[in-house]
mmCIF file of C-alpha atoms and ligand atoms in Angstrom:
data_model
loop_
_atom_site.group_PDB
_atom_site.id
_atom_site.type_symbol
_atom_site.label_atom_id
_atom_site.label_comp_id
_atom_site.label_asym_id
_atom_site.label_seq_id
_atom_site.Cartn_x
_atom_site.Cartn_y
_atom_site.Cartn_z
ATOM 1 C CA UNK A 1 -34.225 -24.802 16.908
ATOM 2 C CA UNK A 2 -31.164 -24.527 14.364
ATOM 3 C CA UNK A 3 -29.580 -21.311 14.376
ATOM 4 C CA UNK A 4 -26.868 -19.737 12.091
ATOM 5 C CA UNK A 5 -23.375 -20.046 13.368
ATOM 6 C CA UNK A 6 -20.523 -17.589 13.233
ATOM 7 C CA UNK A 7 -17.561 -19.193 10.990
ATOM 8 C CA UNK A 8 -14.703 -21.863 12.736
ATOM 9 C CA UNK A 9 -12.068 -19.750 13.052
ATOM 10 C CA UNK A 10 -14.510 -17.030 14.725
ATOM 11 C CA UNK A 11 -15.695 -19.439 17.112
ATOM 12 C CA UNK A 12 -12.207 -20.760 17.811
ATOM 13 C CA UNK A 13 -10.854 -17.362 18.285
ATOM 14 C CA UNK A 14 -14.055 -16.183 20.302
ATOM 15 C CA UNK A 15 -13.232 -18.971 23.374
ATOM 16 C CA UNK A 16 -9.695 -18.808 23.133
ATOM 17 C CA UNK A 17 -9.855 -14.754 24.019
ATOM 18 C CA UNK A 18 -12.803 -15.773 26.388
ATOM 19 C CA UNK A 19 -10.760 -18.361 28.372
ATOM 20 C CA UNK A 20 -7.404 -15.946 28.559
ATOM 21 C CA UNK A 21 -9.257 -12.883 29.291
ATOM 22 C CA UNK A 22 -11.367 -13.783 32.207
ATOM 23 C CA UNK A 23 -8.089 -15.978 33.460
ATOM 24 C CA UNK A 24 -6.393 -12.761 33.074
ATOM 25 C CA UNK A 25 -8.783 -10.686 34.981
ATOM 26 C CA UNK A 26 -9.716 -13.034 37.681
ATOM 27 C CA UNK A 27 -6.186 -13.359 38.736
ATOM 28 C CA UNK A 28 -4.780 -9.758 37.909
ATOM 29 C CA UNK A 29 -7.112 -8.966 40.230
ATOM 30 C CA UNK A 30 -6.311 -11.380 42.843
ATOM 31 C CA UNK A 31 -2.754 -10.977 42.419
ATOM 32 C CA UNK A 32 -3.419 -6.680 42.614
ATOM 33 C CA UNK A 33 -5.942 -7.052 45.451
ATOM 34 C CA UNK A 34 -5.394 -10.314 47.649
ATOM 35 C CA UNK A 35 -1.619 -9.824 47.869
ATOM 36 C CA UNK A 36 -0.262 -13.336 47.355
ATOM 37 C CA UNK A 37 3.665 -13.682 48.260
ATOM 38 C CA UNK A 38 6.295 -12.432 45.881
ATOM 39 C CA UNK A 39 6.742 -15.456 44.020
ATOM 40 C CA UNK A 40 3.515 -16.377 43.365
ATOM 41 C CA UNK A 41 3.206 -12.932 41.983
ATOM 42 C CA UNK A 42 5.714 -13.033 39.591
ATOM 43 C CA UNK A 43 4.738 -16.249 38.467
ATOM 44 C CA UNK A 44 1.480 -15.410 37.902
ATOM 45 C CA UNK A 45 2.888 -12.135 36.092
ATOM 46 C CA UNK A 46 4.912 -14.532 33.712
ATOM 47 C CA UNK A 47 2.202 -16.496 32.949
ATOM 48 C CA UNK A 48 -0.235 -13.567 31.825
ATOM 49 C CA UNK A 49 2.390 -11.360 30.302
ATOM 50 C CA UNK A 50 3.077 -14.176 27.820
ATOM 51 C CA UNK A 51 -0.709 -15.317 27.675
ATOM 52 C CA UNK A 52 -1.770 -12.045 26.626
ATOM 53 C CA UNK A 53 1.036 -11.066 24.736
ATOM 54 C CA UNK A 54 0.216 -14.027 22.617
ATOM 55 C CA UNK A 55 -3.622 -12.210 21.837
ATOM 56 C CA UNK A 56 -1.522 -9.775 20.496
ATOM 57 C CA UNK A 57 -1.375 -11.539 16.856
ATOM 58 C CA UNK A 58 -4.122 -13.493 17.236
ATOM 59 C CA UNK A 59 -6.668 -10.111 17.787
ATOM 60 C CA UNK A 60 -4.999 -8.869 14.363
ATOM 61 C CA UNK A 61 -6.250 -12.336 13.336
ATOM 62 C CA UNK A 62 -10.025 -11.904 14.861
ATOM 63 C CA UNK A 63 -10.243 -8.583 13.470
ATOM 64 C CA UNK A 64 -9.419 -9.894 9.690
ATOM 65 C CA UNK A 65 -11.907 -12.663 9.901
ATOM 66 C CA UNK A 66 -14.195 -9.869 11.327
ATOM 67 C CA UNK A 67 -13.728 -8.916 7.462
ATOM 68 C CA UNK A 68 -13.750 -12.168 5.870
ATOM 69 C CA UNK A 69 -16.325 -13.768 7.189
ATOM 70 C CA UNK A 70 -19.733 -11.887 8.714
ATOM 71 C CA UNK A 71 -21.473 -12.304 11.540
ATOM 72 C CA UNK A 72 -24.324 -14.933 10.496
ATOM 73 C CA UNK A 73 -28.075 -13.284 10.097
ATOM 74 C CA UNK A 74 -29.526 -11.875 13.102
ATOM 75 C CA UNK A 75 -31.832 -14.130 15.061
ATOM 76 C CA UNK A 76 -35.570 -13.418 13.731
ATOM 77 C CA UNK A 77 -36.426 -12.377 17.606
ATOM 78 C CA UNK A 78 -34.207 -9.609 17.873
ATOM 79 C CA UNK A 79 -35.622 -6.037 16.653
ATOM 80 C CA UNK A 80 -33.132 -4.227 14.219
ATOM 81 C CA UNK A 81 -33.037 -1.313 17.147
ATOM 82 C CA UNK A 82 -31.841 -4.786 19.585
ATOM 83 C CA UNK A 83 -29.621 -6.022 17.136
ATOM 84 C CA UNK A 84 -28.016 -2.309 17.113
ATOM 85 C CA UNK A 85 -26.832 -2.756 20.338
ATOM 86 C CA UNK A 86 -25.878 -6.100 20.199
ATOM 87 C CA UNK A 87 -23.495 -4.730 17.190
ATOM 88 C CA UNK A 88 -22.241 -1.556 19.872
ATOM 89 C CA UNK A 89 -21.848 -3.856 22.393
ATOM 90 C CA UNK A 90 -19.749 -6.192 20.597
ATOM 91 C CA UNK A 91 -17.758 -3.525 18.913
ATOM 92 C CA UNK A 92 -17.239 -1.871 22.611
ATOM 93 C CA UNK A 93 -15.814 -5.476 23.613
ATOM 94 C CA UNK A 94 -13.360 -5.631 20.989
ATOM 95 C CA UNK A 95 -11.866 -1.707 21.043
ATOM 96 C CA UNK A 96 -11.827 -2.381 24.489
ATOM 97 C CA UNK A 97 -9.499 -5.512 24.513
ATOM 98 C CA UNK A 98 -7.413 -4.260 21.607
ATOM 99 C CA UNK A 99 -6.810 -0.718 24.414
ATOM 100 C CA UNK A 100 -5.892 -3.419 27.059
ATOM 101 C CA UNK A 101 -3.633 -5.203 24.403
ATOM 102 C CA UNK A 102 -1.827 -2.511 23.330
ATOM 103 C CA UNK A 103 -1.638 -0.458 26.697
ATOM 104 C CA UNK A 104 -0.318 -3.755 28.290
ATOM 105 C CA UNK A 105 2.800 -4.175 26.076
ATOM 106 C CA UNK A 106 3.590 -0.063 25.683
ATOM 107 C CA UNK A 107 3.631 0.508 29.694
ATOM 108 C CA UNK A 108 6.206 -2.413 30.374
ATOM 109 C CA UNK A 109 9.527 -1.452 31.846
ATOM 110 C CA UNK A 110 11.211 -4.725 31.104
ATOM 111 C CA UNK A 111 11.580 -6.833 27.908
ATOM 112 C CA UNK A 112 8.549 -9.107 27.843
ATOM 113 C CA UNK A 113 9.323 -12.446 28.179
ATOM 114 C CA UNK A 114 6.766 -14.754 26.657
ATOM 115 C CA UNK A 115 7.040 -17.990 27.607
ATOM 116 C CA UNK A 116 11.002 -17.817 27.411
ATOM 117 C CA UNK A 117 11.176 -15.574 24.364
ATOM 118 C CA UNK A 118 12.566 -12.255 25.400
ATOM 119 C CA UNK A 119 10.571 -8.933 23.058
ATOM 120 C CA UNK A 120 12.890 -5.797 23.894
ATOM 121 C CA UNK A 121 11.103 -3.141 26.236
ATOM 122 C CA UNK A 122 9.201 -1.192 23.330
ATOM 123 C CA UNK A 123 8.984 2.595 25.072
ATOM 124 C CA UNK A 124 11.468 4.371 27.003
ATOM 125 C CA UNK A 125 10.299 7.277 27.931
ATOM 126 C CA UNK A 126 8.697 7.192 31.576
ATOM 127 C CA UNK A 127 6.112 9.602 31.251
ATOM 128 C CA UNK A 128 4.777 7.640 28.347
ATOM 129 C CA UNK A 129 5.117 4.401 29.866
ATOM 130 C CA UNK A 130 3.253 6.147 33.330
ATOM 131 C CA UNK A 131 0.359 7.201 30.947
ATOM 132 C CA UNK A 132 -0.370 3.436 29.275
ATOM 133 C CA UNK A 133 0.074 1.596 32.532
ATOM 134 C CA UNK A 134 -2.701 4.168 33.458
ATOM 135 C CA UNK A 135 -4.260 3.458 30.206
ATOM 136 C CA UNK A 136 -3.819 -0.705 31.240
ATOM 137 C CA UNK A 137 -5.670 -0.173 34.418
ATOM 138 C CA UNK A 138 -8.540 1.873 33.291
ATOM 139 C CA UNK A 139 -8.955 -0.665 30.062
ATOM 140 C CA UNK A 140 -8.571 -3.391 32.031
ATOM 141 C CA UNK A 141 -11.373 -2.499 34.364
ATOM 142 C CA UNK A 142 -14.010 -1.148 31.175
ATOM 143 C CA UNK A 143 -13.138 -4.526 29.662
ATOM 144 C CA UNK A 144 -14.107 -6.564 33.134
ATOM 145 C CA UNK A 145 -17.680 -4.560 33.203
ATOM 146 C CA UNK A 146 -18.067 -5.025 29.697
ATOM 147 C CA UNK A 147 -17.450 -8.786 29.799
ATOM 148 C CA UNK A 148 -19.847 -8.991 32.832
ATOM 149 C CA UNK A 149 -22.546 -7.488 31.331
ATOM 150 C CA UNK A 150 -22.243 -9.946 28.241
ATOM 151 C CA UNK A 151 -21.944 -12.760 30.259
ATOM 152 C CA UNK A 152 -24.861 -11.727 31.519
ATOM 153 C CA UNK A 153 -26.931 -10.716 28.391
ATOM 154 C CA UNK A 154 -25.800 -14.289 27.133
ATOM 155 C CA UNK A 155 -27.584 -15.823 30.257
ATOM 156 C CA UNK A 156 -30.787 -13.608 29.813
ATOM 157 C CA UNK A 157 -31.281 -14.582 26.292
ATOM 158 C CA UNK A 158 -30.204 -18.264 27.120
ATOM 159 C CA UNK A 159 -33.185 -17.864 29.921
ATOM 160 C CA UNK A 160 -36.024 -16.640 27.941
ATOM 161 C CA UNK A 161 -36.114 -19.281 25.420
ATOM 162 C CA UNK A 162 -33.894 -17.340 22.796
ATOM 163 C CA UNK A 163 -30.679 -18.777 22.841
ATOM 164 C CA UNK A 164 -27.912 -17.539 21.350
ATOM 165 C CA UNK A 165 -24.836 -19.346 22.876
ATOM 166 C CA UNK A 166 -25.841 -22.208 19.848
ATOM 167 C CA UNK A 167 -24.664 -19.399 17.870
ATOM 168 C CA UNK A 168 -20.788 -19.777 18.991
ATOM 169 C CA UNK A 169 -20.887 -23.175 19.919
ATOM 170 C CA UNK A 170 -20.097 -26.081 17.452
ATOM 171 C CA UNK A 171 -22.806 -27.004 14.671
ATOM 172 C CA UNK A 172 -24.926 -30.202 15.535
ATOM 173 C CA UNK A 173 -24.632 -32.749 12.880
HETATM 174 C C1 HEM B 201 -6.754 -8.342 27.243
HETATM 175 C C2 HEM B 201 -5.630 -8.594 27.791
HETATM 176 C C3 HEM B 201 -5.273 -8.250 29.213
HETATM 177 C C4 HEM B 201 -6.030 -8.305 30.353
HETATM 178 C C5 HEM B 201 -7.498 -8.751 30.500
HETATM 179 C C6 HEM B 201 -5.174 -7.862 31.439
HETATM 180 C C7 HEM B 201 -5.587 -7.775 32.774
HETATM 181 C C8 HEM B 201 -4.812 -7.257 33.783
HETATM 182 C C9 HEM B 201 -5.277 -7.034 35.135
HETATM 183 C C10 HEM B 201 -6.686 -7.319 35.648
HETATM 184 C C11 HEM B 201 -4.233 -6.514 35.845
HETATM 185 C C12 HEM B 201 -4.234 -6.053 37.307
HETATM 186 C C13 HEM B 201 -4.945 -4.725 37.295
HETATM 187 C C14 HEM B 201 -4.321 -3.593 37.991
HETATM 188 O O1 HEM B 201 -3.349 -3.770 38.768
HETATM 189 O O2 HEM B 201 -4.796 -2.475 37.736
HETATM 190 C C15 HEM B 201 -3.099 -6.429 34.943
HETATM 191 C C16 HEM B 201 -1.836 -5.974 35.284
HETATM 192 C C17 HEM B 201 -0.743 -6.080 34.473
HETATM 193 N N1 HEM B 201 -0.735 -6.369 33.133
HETATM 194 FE FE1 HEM B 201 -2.340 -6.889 32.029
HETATM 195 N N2 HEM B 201 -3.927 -7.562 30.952
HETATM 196 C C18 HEM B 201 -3.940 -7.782 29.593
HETATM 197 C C19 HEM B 201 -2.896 -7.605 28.714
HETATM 198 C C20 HEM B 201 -1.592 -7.352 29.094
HETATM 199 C C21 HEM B 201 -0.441 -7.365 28.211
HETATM 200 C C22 HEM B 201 -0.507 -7.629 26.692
HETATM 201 C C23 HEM B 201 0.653 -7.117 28.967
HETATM 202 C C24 HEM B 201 2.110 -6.997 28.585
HETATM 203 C C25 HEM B 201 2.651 -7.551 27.543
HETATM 204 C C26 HEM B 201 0.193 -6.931 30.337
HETATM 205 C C27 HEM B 201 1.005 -6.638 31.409
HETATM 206 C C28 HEM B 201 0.574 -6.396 32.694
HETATM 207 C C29 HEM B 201 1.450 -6.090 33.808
HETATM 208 C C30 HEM B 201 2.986 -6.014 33.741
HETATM 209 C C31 HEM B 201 0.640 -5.891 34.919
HETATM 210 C C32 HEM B 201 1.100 -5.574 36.339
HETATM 211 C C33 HEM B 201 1.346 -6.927 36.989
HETATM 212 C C34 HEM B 201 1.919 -6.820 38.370
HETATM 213 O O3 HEM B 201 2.652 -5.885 38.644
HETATM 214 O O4 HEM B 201 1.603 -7.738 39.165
HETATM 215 N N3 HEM B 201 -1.173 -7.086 30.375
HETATM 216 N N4 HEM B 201 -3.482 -6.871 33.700
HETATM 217 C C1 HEM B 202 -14.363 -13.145 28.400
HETATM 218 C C2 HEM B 202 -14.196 -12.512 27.333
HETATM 219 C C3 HEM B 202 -15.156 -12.406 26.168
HETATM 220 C C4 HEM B 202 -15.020 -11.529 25.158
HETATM 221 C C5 HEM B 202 -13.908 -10.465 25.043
HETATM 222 C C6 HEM B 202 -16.094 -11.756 24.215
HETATM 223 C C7 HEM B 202 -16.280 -11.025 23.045
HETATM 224 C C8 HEM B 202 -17.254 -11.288 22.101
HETATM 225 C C9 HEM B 202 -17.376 -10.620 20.827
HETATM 226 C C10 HEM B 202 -16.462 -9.480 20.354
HETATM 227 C C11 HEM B 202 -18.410 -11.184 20.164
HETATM 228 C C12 HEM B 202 -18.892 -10.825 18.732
HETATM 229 C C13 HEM B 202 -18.520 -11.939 17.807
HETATM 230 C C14 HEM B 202 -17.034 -11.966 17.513
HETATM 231 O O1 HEM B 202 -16.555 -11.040 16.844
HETATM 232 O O2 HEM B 202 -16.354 -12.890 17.956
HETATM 233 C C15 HEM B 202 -18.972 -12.194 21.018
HETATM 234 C C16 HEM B 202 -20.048 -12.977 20.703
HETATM 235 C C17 HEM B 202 -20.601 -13.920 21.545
HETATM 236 N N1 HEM B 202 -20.137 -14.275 22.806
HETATM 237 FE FE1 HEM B 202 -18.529 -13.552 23.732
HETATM 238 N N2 HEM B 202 -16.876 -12.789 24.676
HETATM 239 C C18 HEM B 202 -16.340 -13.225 25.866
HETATM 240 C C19 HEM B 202 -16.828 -14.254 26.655
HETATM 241 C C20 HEM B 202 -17.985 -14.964 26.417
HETATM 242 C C21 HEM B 202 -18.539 -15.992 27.276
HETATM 243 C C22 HEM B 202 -17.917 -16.461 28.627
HETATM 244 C C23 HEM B 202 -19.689 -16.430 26.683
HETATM 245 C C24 HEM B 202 -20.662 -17.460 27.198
HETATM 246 C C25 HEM B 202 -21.388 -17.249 28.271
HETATM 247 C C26 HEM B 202 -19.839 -15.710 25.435
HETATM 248 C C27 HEM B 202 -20.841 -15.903 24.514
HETATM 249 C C28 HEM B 202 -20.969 -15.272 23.296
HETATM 250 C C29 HEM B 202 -22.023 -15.554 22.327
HETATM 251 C C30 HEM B 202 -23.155 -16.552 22.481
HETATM 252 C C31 HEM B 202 -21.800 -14.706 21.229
HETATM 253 C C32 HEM B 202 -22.653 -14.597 19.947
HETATM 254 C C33 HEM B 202 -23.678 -13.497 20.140
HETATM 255 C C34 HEM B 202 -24.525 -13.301 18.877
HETATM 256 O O3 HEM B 202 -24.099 -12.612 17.963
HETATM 257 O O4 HEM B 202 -25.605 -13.837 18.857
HETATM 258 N N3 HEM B 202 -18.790 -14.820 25.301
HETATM 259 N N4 HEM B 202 -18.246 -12.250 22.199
#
């Protein structure tokens, strides 16, 4: 079965958020949870402060090709009331990361450093920078659920004969 793809550039975009993201969850989380020592800390730190910092033009990117070029036709299994919530869901996903984006660089309390490249510190003020490093870690936890439960949804499609991973994935010749 042939199935309308989204655009290049949304496909490119879509994995390279998909492979920073969960990289950037899975080990935030380790690094939060499992205690590693110090310096494996901070490296780890370094590495997904400038990852993610980097989304940071690159989601300004996504969301103008969000404009430019639609989402291709809905597959003709999907209900219009389905396709509804494929449309929240996807919209959740992407206020979501753009919370977790923007909470991320407004609660830092040092210049960010991204990959060598020093950004000053943008806020000041503590109480402000207290309430988006709250922000970060109640984003960053809606964002892991919500990537979950497309990751699963991807699967359950993929399962019942619907497939719609064809959809992001390069077009057969
Ligand atoms: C979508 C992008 C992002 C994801 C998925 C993400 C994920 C995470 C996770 C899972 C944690 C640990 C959670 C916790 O302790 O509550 C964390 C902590 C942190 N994040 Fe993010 N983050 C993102 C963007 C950013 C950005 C853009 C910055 C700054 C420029 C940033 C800076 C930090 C810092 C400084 C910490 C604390 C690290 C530590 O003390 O070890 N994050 N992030
Ligand atoms: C980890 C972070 C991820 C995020 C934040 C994310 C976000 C999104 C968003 C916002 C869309 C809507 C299209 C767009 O605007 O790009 C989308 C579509 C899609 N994603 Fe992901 N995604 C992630 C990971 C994955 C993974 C790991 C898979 C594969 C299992 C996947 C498979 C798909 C597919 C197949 C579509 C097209 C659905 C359709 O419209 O039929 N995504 N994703």
């Amino acid at each position: 079965m042939s199935h309308p793809h989204y655009s290049k550039p949304r496909r490119l975009l879509h994995w390279i958020f998909a492979a920073v993201v969960l990289w950037a969850t899975i080990s935030g989380y380790a690094s939060a949870l499992l205690q590693p020592p110090p310096s494996v800390k901070q490296v780890l730190a370094f590495i997904n402060v400038s990852l993610t910092t980097l989304l940071v033009p690159l989601f300004a990117l996504r969301l103008l090709y969000l404009v430019l070029h639609p989402a291709p036709a809905a597959p003709a299994h999907q209900s219009p009331r389905e396709r509804l919530l494929v449309h929240a869901g996807h919209a959740a996903l992407l206020i979501t990361l753009g919370t977790a984006l923007l909470s991320g660089v407004l609660m830092m309390s040092r210049p960010i450093d991204v990959f060598g490249l020093l950004i000053p510190q943008p806020l000041q003020n503590l109480t402000a920078i207290l309430f988006f490093e709250e922000l970060h870690h109640y984003s960053c936890v809606a964002l892991a659920l919500l990537v979950a439960g497309h990751i699963a949804a991807v699967i359950i499609h993929q399962l019942r004969g619907h497939g719609v991973l064809g959809r992001m994935l390069p077009k057969q010749p």
